[in-house]
Each structure stands twice: as C-alpha cells, then as structure tokens.
Short mmCIF file of C-alpha atoms in Angstrom, two decimals:
data_model
loop_
_atom_site.label_atom_id
_atom_site.label_comp_id
_atom_site.label_asym_id
_atom_site.label_seq_id
_atom_site.Cartn_x
_atom_site.Cartn_y
_atom_site.Cartn_z
CA LYS A 1 -21.76 -8.70 -3.30
CA GLN A 2 -18.77 -8.14 -1.00
CA GLU A 3 -19.03 -5.22 1.40
CA VAL A 4 -16.10 -4.10 3.49
CA THR A 5 -16.48 -2.07 6.66
CA GLN A 6 -13.52 -0.59 8.56
CA ILE A 7 -13.73 0.68 12.21
CA PRO A 8 -12.85 3.16 13.36
CA ALA A 9 -13.05 5.67 10.54
CA ALA A 10 -10.42 7.89 12.19
CA LEU A 11 -8.04 7.45 15.04
CA SER A 12 -5.65 9.77 16.86
CA VAL A 13 -3.09 8.44 19.33
CA PRO A 14 0.01 9.65 21.04
CA GLU A 15 3.43 8.37 19.79
CA GLY A 16 4.39 4.95 21.22
CA GLU A 17 0.94 3.50 21.66
CA ASN A 18 -0.08 0.13 20.34
CA LEU A 19 -3.22 0.28 18.30
CA VAL A 20 -5.68 -2.14 16.50
CA LEU A 21 -7.57 -1.47 13.17
CA ASN A 22 -10.59 -3.44 12.36
CA CYS A 23 -11.94 -4.72 9.10
CA SER A 24 -15.07 -6.81 8.45
CA PHE A 25 -16.28 -8.28 5.26
CA THR A 26 -19.64 -9.93 4.30
CA ASP A 27 -18.55 -12.68 1.83
CA SER A 28 -16.06 -15.16 3.45
CA ALA A 29 -15.44 -16.89 0.12
CA ILE A 30 -12.11 -14.99 -0.26
CA TYR A 31 -8.71 -16.04 -1.49
CA ASN A 32 -6.66 -13.55 0.32
CA LEU A 33 -6.80 -10.22 2.18
CA GLN A 34 -4.49 -7.34 1.87
CA TRP A 35 -3.86 -4.31 3.96
CA PHE A 36 -2.54 -1.22 2.36
CA ARG A 37 -1.37 2.23 3.43
CA GLN A 38 -2.15 5.43 1.53
CA ASP A 39 -0.62 8.75 2.06
CA PRO A 40 -2.61 11.86 1.05
CA GLY A 41 -2.78 12.37 -2.62
CA LYS A 42 -0.73 9.26 -3.32
CA GLY A 43 -1.21 5.63 -4.50
CA LEU A 44 -1.43 2.62 -2.33
CA THR A 45 1.47 0.67 -0.69
CA SER A 46 0.84 -3.02 0.12
CA LEU A 47 1.68 -3.74 3.72
CA LEU A 48 0.62 -7.25 4.27
CA LEU A 49 -0.98 -10.06 2.34
CA ILE A 50 -2.72 -12.94 4.11
CA GLN A 51 -3.70 -15.97 2.16
CA SER A 52 -7.07 -17.54 2.95
CA SER A 53 -5.31 -20.57 4.54
CA GLN A 54 -3.32 -18.41 6.83
CA ARG A 55 -4.27 -16.94 10.21
CA GLU A 56 -1.86 -14.03 10.41
CA GLN A 57 1.28 -12.26 8.83
CA THR A 58 3.89 -10.07 10.37
CA SER A 59 6.18 -7.47 8.99
CA GLY A 60 8.21 -5.51 11.47
CA ARG A 61 5.86 -3.60 13.82
CA LEU A 62 2.79 -4.72 11.87
CA ASN A 63 0.79 -7.89 12.39
CA ALA A 64 -2.37 -8.80 10.56
CA SER A 65 -4.75 -11.56 11.45
CA LEU A 66 -7.52 -13.05 9.45
CA ASP A 67 -10.56 -14.94 10.62
CA LYS A 68 -12.14 -15.95 7.42
CA SER A 69 -15.23 -17.87 8.73
CA SER A 70 -16.35 -14.79 10.77
CA GLY A 71 -15.29 -12.28 8.06
CA ARG A 72 -12.87 -10.20 10.11
CA SER A 73 -9.31 -9.05 9.93
CA THR A 74 -7.29 -6.90 12.31
CA LEU A 75 -4.17 -4.93 11.71
CA TYR A 76 -2.03 -4.37 14.88
CA ILE A 77 0.56 -1.60 14.93
CA ALA A 78 3.09 -1.77 17.74
CA ALA A 79 4.79 1.25 19.25
CA SER A 80 3.25 3.71 16.82
CA GLN A 81 5.32 6.55 15.22
CA PRO A 82 4.44 9.85 13.54
CA GLY A 83 5.53 8.33 10.31
CA ASP A 84 2.78 5.79 10.62
CA SER A 85 0.10 8.68 10.02
CA ALA A 86 -1.76 7.72 6.90
CA THR A 87 -5.03 6.02 5.84
CA TYR A 88 -5.09 2.27 6.17
CA LEU A 89 -7.28 0.24 3.79
CA CYS A 90 -8.15 -3.43 3.87
CA ALA A 91 -9.29 -5.35 0.80
CA PRO A 92 -10.35 -8.97 0.56
CA GLY A 93 -9.58 -10.47 -2.84
CA GLY A 94 -11.24 -13.15 -4.96
CA ALA A 95 -10.07 -15.59 -7.56
CA THR A 96 -9.08 -12.88 -10.06
CA ASN A 97 -7.51 -10.73 -7.23
CA LYS A 98 -10.13 -8.14 -7.91
CA LEU A 99 -9.90 -6.47 -4.55
CA ILE A 100 -12.88 -4.77 -2.81
CA PHE A 101 -11.84 -1.97 -0.63
CA GLY A 102 -13.21 -0.53 2.62
CA THR A 103 -13.20 3.31 3.24
CA GLY A 104 -10.19 3.11 5.43
CA THR A 105 -9.07 4.23 8.80
CA LEU A 106 -7.48 7.59 8.95
CA LEU A 107 -4.61 7.39 11.53
CA ALA A 108 -2.87 10.23 13.09
CA VAL A 109 0.04 9.63 15.50
CA GLN A 110 0.81 12.70 17.54
CA PRO A 111 4.50 13.34 18.40
CA ASP B 1 11.94 -2.71 -10.86
CA THR B 2 11.01 1.01 -11.27
CA GLY B 3 7.54 0.46 -9.98
CA VAL B 4 4.18 1.31 -11.54
CA SER B 5 4.22 4.61 -13.47
CA GLN B 6 1.13 6.74 -14.34
CA ASP B 7 0.95 9.73 -16.59
CA PRO B 8 -0.12 12.48 -16.21
CA ARG B 9 -0.21 13.05 -12.46
CA HIS B 10 -2.87 15.73 -12.89
CA LYS B 11 -5.33 16.39 -15.55
CA ILE B 12 -7.71 19.32 -15.73
CA THR B 13 -10.26 19.30 -18.54
CA LYS B 14 -13.62 20.83 -19.53
CA ARG B 15 -16.83 18.78 -19.53
CA GLY B 16 -17.26 17.02 -22.80
CA GLN B 17 -13.68 16.75 -23.66
CA ASN B 18 -11.95 13.38 -24.14
CA VAL B 19 -8.93 12.46 -21.80
CA THR B 20 -6.50 9.58 -21.92
CA PHE B 21 -4.32 8.24 -19.22
CA ARG B 22 -1.35 5.99 -19.47
CA CYS B 23 -0.04 3.23 -17.15
CA ASP B 24 3.30 1.44 -17.25
CA PRO B 25 3.26 -1.60 -15.01
CA ILE B 26 6.32 -3.31 -13.46
CA SER B 27 8.01 -4.82 -16.50
CA GLU B 28 7.43 -8.52 -15.90
CA HIS B 29 3.94 -8.23 -14.44
CA ASN B 30 1.13 -9.90 -16.54
CA ARG B 31 -1.86 -8.49 -14.68
CA LEU B 32 -2.86 -4.87 -14.82
CA TYR B 33 -5.81 -3.28 -12.92
CA TRP B 34 -7.49 0.05 -13.13
CA TYR B 35 -9.32 1.53 -10.06
CA ARG B 36 -11.08 4.79 -9.46
CA GLN B 37 -10.96 6.61 -6.07
CA THR B 38 -13.03 9.60 -4.93
CA LEU B 39 -12.34 11.61 -1.87
CA GLY B 40 -12.96 9.76 1.42
CA GLN B 41 -13.62 6.45 -0.34
CA GLY B 42 -11.70 3.42 -0.98
CA PRO B 43 -10.71 2.51 -4.52
CA GLU B 44 -13.37 0.95 -6.79
CA PHE B 45 -12.54 -1.71 -9.33
CA LEU B 46 -12.99 -0.67 -12.94
CA THR B 47 -11.24 -3.39 -15.14
CA TYR B 48 -8.32 -5.64 -15.46
CA PHE B 49 -6.16 -7.26 -18.08
CA GLN B 50 -4.10 -10.46 -18.13
CA ASN B 51 -1.48 -9.88 -20.75
CA GLU B 52 -3.32 -8.09 -23.57
CA ALA B 53 -6.72 -9.73 -22.83
CA GLN B 54 -9.27 -7.55 -20.94
CA LEU B 55 -10.87 -10.17 -18.71
CA GLU B 56 -13.39 -8.26 -16.58
CA LYS B 57 -15.15 -4.92 -16.57
CA SER B 58 -17.10 -3.26 -13.77
CA ARG B 59 -20.58 -1.98 -14.17
CA LEU B 60 -18.99 1.42 -13.25
CA LEU B 61 -17.23 1.41 -16.65
CA SER B 62 -19.85 3.04 -18.81
CA ASP B 63 -19.51 3.06 -22.61
CA ARG B 64 -17.83 6.39 -22.45
CA PHE B 65 -14.77 4.43 -20.86
CA SER B 66 -12.35 2.26 -22.83
CA ALA B 67 -9.19 0.61 -21.72
CA GLU B 68 -6.62 -1.15 -23.77
CA ARG B 69 -3.34 -3.01 -23.23
CA PRO B 70 -2.19 -3.54 -26.83
CA LYS B 71 0.87 -5.56 -26.43
CA GLY B 72 0.45 -6.71 -22.91
CA SER B 73 2.70 -4.03 -21.57
CA PHE B 74 1.57 -0.47 -20.95
CA SER B 75 -2.22 0.33 -20.67
CA THR B 76 -4.36 3.28 -21.63
CA LEU B 77 -7.66 4.41 -20.12
CA GLU B 78 -9.75 6.77 -22.24
CA ILE B 79 -12.76 8.68 -21.08
CA GLN B 80 -14.89 10.28 -23.85
CA ARG B 81 -17.34 13.23 -23.36
CA THR B 82 -16.06 13.71 -19.79
CA GLU B 83 -18.71 14.65 -17.10
CA GLN B 84 -18.18 16.39 -13.72
CA GLY B 85 -18.88 12.94 -12.02
CA ASP B 86 -15.71 11.54 -13.63
CA SER B 87 -13.58 13.68 -11.35
CA ALA B 88 -11.60 11.23 -9.32
CA MET B 89 -8.21 9.69 -8.83
CA TYR B 90 -7.57 6.95 -11.41
CA LEU B 91 -5.21 4.29 -10.01
CA CYS B 92 -3.33 1.65 -11.95
CA ALA B 93 -1.93 -1.55 -10.24
CA SER B 94 -0.04 -4.61 -11.48
CA SER B 95 0.77 -7.98 -10.27
CA LEU B 96 2.63 -11.21 -11.41
CA VAL B 97 0.51 -14.25 -11.73
CA GLY B 98 2.28 -17.56 -11.10
CA ARG B 99 4.87 -16.55 -8.65
CA GLU B 100 4.86 -16.63 -4.95
CA ASN B 101 2.78 -13.88 -3.49
CA ALA B 102 1.47 -13.22 -7.04
CA GLU B 103 -1.69 -11.60 -5.52
CA LYS B 104 0.37 -8.77 -4.10
CA LEU B 105 -0.68 -5.60 -5.95
CA PHE B 106 1.68 -2.72 -6.72
CA PHE B 107 -0.01 0.73 -7.27
CA GLY B 108 1.03 3.71 -9.15
CA SER B 109 0.62 7.23 -7.74
CA GLY B 110 -2.58 7.72 -9.68
CA THR B 111 -3.78 10.37 -12.13
CA GLN B 112 -6.03 13.02 -10.44
CA LEU B 113 -8.72 14.13 -13.01
CA SER B 114 -10.73 17.32 -12.51
CA VAL B 115 -13.64 17.92 -14.83
CA LEU B 116 -14.76 21.58 -14.78
#
C-alpha cells in the first residue's frame, strides 16, 4: 500500500527566500507524480506533473524533481512571494491515475 | 473550458438524511474521480469512472455511498443515512485519457458536507 510523507508539515519564510518541500513515498512502482497547491477551503490546482521516466519539470519559479528508485520528490520554489502561501500536496499516481496524497506542507510567506 | 463544477458548495444536513452531490467535469474529459478530504489531511480516493463505467471503488466507499455517471458526462455522489463521520469536503476531478499529459487532474472547488 502506497504511503506518502511530506516534510516539513508547516513552513514560514520571509518573502524572497528560496525553499524546498520534500515528499517521500513507499512504493516506487509509480507512473507519475503530481504536485498540487490548495488554498483554504478550495479545491486543488495542479502545479507540475512528472512522468516516471522524467527527472524534473519546471514551471516559472517552480521546479519539481523525481527520484523514483529512492521514492523521493522535491518541489523547489524560487524567490517566494506572499501569494505562494498555501498548502502544497504531492501525489504519486499508478496506472489508473488514482492518486495517493500526502498530508501536505502548509507554507506561509511573510511580506 | 469552464473547469470542473461542483454543486452545492456547502451542505448542512441532519444525521440520517440522504444527500446528493453533483459534479460537471471539463466537457471532453473521459475520466472522473471522487475524493474525500477531512481537515488537515490530504484527499482520499473514493471512486473513478471512465466514461460511464465505474472502474474502481475504494474500501472507504461503504454501501451507504453510491456514485453514478449515467451518460459519461456529469456524475452524482449520494450518501444515504448520513453519519457525523461523513462530514468532509467531497472533491471531484477529471482528466482526459489519450492525450499528452492525460494524467493531469483538474479539481473542482468541492462540496463541504456538515452532518449535525
């Protein structure tokens, strides 16, 4: 059974800092991994999708890496802004794209 | 592309009542997923459809829960004889299998259920 752990559970940083969010998963037989953002009381917004054959994906100030064999992924956020404040969730996906989510990292970027 | 729509946004009900939620996926998307999320936790998979066929159900989906996608478009999730433990955010997501980045899921804003 896939289990997903995200560290840290919460993070508070001043505006402008670069930061790294960590995700680990127990079953490396994944097809892809997605990172999502969730604002309070809202649904999830997909940030990046990494296929199992890929090592990383980039979108603007976001970069996600995947080390499938060791069961790890990281999300790097460059030059953080107050608007980046949200919960970030990682989710490895299997053949049917049934995603298994971690509990997330709650990020607060202080102006 | 108007996104995934869920209705209602909020539902308050008394224990023992039945509730039904609706999800309208992105129009051309052939896969539709239901997830449940409680406070401080990540979403948990409940079930998914490919077109009108329900292909997988989680053990979380007790016999009080039923989901349909009658014409392969919108979907409904019904909870019968609600219990306080059913209180959660119910999220719907859709994707398009067969295209590039088909696995990318698009989520709705969810239905927040409170059972009193």
